[in-house]
mmCIF file of C-alpha atoms in Angstrom:
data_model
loop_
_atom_site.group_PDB
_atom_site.id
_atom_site.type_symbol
_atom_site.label_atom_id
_atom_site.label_comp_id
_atom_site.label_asym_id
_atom_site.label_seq_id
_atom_site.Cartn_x
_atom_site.Cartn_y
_atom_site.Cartn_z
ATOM 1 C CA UNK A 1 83.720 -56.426 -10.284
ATOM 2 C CA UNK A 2 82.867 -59.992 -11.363
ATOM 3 C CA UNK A 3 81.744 -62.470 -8.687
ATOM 4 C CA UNK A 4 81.446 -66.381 -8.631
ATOM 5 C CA UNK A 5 80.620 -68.319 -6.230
ATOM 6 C CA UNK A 6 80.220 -68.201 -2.362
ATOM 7 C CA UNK A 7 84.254 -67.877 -0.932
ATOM 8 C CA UNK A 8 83.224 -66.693 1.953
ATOM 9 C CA UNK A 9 82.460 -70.061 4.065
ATOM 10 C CA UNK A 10 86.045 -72.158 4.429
ATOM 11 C CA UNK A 11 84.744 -75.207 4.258
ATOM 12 C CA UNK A 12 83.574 -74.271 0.557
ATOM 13 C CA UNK A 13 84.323 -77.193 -1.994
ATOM 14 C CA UNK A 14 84.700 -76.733 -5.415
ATOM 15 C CA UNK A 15 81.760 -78.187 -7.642
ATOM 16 C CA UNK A 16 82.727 -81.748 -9.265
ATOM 17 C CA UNK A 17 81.925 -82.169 -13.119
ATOM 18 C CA UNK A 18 82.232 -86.178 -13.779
ATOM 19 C CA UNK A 19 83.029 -87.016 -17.918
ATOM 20 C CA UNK A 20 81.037 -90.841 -18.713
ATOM 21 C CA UNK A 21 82.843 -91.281 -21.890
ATOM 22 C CA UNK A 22 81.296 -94.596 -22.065
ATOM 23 C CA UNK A 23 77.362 -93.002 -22.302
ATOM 24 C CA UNK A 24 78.231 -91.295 -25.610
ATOM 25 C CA UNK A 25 80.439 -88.759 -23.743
ATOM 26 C CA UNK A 26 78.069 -87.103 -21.281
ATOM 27 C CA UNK A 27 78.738 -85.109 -17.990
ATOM 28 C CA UNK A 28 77.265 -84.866 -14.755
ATOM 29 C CA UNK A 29 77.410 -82.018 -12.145
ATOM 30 C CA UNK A 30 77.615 -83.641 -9.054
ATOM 31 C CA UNK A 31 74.968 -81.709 -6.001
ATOM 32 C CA UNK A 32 73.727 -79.985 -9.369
ATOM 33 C CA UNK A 33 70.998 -78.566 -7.627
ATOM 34 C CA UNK A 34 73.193 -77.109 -5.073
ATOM 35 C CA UNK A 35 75.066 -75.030 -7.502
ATOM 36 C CA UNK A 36 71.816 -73.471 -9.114
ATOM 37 C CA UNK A 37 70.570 -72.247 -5.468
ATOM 38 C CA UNK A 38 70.874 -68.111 -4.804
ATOM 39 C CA UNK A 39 73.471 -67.238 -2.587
ATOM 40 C CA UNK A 40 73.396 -64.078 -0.315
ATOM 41 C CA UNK A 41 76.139 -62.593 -1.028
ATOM 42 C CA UNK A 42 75.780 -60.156 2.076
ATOM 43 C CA UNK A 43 75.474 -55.995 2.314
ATOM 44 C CA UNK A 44 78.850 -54.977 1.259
ATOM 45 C CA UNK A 45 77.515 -54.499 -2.681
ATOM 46 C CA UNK A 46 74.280 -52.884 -1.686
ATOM 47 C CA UNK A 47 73.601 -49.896 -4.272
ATOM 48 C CA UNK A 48 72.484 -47.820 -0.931
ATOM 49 C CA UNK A 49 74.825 -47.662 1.849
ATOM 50 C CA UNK A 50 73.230 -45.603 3.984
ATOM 51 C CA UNK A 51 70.081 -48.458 3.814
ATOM 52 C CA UNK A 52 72.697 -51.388 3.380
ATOM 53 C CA UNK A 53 70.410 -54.906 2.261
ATOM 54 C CA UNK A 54 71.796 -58.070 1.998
ATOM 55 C CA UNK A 55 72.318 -58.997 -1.789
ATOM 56 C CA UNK A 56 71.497 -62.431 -3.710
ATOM 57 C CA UNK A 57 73.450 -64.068 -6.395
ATOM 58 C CA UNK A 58 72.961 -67.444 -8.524
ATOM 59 C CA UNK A 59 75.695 -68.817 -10.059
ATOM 60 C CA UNK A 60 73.377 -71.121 -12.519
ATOM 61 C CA UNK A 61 75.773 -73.581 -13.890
ATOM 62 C CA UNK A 62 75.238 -75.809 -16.665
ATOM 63 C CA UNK A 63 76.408 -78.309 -18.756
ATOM 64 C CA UNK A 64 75.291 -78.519 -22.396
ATOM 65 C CA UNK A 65 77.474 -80.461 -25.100
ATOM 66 C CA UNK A 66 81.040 -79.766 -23.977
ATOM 67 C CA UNK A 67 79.834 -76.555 -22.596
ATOM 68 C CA UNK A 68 80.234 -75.191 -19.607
ATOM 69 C CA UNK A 69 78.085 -71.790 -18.803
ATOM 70 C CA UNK A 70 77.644 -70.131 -14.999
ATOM 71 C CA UNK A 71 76.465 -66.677 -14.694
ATOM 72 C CA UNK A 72 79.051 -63.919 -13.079
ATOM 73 C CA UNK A 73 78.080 -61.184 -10.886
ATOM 74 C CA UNK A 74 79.325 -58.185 -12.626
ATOM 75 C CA UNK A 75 79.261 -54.819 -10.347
ATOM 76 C CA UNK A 76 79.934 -51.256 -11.520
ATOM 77 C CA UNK A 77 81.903 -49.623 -9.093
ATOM 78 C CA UNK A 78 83.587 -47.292 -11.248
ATOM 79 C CA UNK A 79 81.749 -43.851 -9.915
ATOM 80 C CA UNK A 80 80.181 -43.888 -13.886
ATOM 81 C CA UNK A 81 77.756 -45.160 -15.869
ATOM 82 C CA UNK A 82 78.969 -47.708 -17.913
ATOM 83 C CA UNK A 83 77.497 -48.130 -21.527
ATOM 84 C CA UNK A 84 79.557 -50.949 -22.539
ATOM 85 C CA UNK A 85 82.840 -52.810 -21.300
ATOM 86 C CA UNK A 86 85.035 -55.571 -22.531
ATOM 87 C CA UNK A 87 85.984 -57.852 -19.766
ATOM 88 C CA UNK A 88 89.206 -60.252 -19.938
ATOM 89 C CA UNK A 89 88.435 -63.795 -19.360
ATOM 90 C CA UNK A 90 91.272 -66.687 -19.208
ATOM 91 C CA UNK A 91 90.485 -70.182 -19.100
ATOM 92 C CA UNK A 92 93.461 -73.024 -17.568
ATOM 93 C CA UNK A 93 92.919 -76.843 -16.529
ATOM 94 C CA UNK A 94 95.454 -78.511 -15.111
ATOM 95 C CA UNK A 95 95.702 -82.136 -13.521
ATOM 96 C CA UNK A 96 95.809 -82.841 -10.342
ATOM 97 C CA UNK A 97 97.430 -85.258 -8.271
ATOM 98 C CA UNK A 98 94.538 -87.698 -6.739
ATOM 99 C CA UNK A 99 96.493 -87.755 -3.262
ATOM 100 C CA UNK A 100 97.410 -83.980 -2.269
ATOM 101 C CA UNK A 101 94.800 -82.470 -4.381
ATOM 102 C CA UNK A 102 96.932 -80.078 -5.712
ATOM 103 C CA UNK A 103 97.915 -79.100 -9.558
ATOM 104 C CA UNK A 104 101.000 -81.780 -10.938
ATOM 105 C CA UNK A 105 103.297 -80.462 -13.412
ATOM 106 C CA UNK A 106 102.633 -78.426 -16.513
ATOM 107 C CA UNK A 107 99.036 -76.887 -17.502
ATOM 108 C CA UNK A 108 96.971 -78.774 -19.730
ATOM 109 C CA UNK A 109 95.392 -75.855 -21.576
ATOM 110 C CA UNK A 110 94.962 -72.081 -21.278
ATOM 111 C CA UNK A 111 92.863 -69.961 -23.405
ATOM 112 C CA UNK A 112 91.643 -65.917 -23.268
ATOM 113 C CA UNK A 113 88.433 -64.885 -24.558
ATOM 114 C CA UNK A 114 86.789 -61.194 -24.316
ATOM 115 C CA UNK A 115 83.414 -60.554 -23.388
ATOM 116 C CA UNK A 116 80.769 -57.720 -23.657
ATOM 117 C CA UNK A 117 78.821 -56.345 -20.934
ATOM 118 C CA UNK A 118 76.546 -53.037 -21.403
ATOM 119 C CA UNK A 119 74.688 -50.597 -19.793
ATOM 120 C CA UNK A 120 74.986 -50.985 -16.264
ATOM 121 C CA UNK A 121 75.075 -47.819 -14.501
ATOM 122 C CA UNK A 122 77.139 -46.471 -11.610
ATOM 123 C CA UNK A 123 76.893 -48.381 -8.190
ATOM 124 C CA UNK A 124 74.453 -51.601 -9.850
ATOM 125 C CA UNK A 125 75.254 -55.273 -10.742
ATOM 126 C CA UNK A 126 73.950 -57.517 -14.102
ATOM 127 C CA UNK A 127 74.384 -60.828 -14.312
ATOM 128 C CA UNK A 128 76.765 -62.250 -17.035
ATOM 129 C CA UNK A 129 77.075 -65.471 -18.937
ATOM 130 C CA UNK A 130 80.072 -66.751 -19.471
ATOM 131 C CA UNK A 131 80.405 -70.183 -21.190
ATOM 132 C CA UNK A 132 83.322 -72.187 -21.877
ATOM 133 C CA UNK A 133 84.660 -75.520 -23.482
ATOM 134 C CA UNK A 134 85.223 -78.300 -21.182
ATOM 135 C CA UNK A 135 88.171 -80.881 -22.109
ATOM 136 C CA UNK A 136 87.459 -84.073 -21.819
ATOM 137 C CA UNK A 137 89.382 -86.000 -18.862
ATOM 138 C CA UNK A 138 90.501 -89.430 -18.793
ATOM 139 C CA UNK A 139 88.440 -92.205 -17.371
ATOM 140 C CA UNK A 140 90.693 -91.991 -13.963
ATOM 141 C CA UNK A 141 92.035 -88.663 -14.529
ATOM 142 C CA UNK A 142 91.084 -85.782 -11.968
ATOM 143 C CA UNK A 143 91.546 -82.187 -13.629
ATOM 144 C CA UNK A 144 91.527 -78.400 -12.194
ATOM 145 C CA UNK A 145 89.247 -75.365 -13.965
ATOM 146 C CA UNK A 146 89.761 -71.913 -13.276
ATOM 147 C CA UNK A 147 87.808 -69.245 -15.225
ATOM 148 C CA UNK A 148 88.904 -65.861 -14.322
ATOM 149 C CA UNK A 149 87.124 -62.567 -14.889
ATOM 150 C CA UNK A 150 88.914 -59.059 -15.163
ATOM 151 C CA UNK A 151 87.369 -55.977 -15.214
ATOM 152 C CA UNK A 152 88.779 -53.820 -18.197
ATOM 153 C CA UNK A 153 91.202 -50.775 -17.824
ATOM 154 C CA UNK A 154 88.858 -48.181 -19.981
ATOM 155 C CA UNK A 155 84.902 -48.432 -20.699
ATOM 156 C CA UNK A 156 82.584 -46.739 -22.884
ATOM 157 C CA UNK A 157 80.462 -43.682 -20.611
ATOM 158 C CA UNK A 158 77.337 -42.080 -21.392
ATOM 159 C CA UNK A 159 77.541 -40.181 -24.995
ATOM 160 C CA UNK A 160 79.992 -42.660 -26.069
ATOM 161 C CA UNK A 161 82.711 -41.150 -23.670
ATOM 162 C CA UNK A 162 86.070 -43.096 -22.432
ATOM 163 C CA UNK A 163 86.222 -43.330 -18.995
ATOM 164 C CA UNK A 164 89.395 -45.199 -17.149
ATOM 165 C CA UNK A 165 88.343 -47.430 -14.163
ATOM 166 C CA UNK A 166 91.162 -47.142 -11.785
ATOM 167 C CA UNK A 167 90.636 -49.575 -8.432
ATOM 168 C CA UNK A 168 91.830 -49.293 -5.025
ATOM 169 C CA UNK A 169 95.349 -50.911 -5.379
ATOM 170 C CA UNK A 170 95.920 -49.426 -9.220
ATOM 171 C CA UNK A 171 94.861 -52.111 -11.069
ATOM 172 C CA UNK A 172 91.414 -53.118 -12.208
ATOM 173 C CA UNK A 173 89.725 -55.784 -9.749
ATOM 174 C CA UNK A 174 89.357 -59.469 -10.758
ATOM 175 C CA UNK A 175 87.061 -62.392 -9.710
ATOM 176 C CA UNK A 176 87.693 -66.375 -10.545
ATOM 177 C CA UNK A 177 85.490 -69.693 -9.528
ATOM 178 C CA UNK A 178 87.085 -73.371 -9.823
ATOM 179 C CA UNK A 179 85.806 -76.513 -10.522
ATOM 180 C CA UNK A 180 87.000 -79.883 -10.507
ATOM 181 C CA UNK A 181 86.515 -82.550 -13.470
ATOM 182 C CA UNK A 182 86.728 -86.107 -13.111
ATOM 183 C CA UNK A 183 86.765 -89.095 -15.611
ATOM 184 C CA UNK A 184 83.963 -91.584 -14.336
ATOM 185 C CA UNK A 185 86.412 -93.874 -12.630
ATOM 186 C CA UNK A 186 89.015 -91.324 -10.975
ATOM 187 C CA UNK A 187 89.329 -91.704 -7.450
ATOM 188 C CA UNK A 188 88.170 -89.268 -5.164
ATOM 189 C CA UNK A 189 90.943 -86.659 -4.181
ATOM 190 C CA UNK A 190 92.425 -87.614 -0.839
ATOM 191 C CA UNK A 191 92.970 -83.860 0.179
ATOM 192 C CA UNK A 192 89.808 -82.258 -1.892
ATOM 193 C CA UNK A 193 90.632 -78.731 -2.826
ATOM 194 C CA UNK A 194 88.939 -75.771 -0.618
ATOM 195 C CA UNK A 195 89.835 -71.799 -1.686
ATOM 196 C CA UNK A 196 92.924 -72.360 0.591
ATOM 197 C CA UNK A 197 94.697 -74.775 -1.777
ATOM 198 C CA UNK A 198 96.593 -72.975 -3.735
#
């Protein structure tokens, strides 16, 4: 099951990325070393149920060129051990209107990428990187990016076996974190975006 970032608190904000196109094109996580902090992540995941303990996570965002990289929480809870997996990642940005904070018309961009994750047995968690290209924003332009994570369908068991994850509701569980990225003179969003916006 991936897992980004801490949902759980409703006043949670969505971390700002600012684009200087005027300092040879640079960005700037704003709080950056807010976003690189652990975050318990509570018992619920806890390999041992019986001896539930409270579970840590860091998200460890970057910025490096164009590049955007956080590390996802990836947790086997298919009853197997898993050898090796292909999860489904999609990418979308799309603007957003300075004064509601929510998306305006049309989606900028929208990309899918697979990625690999292996060995992780039945009932533990790994950490994944996931990196992704940023586009560039306009100098007062405020922009919306989702990365979503999808656990896969089928995965490769012990022995080279294929296993089918099935989840609770019949479809394989999913995990996504936003951010928000601003050109160096865009306003700041009159209604900032919270998980609750849409």
């Amino acid at each position: 099951m991936p897992f980004s970032l801490d949902y759980g608190n409703p006043d949670y904000k969505f971390p700002v990325i600012i684009y200087d196109e005027d300092k040879g094109g640079s960005w700037h996580i704003r709080d950056e070393d807010k976003w690189s902090r652990a975050i318990n992540i509570g018992d619920r995941y806890s390999p041992n149920m019986s001896h539930p303990e409270d579970m840590w996570y860091t998200p460890d965002i970057t910025v490096e060129g164009n590049n955007l990289s956080i590390d996802f929480l990836v947790w086997n809870t298919a009853g197997k051990d898993c050898e090796s997996a292909i999860l489904n990642m999609t990418v979308w940005t799309e603007n957003l209107n300075e004064t509601t904070g929510y998306p305006e018309r049309g989606t900028v961009s929208f990309i899918t990428k697979e990625v690999r994750i292996d060995n992780i047995s039945a009932g533990k968690s790994d950490e994944v990187r996931i990196v992704t290209e940023l586009l560039k924003p306009e100098k007062e332009e405020i922009r919306r990016l989702t990365i979503k994570m999808r656990a896969p369908y089928t995965f490769t068991g012990k022995n080279s076996t294929s296993c089918t994850y099935y989840s609770n509701h019949g479809r394989p569980p999913s995990g996504d974190v936003k951010f928000i990225l601003k050109g160096k003179d865009a306003p700041e969003l009159g209604s900032a975006p919270t998980i609750r916006g849409r």
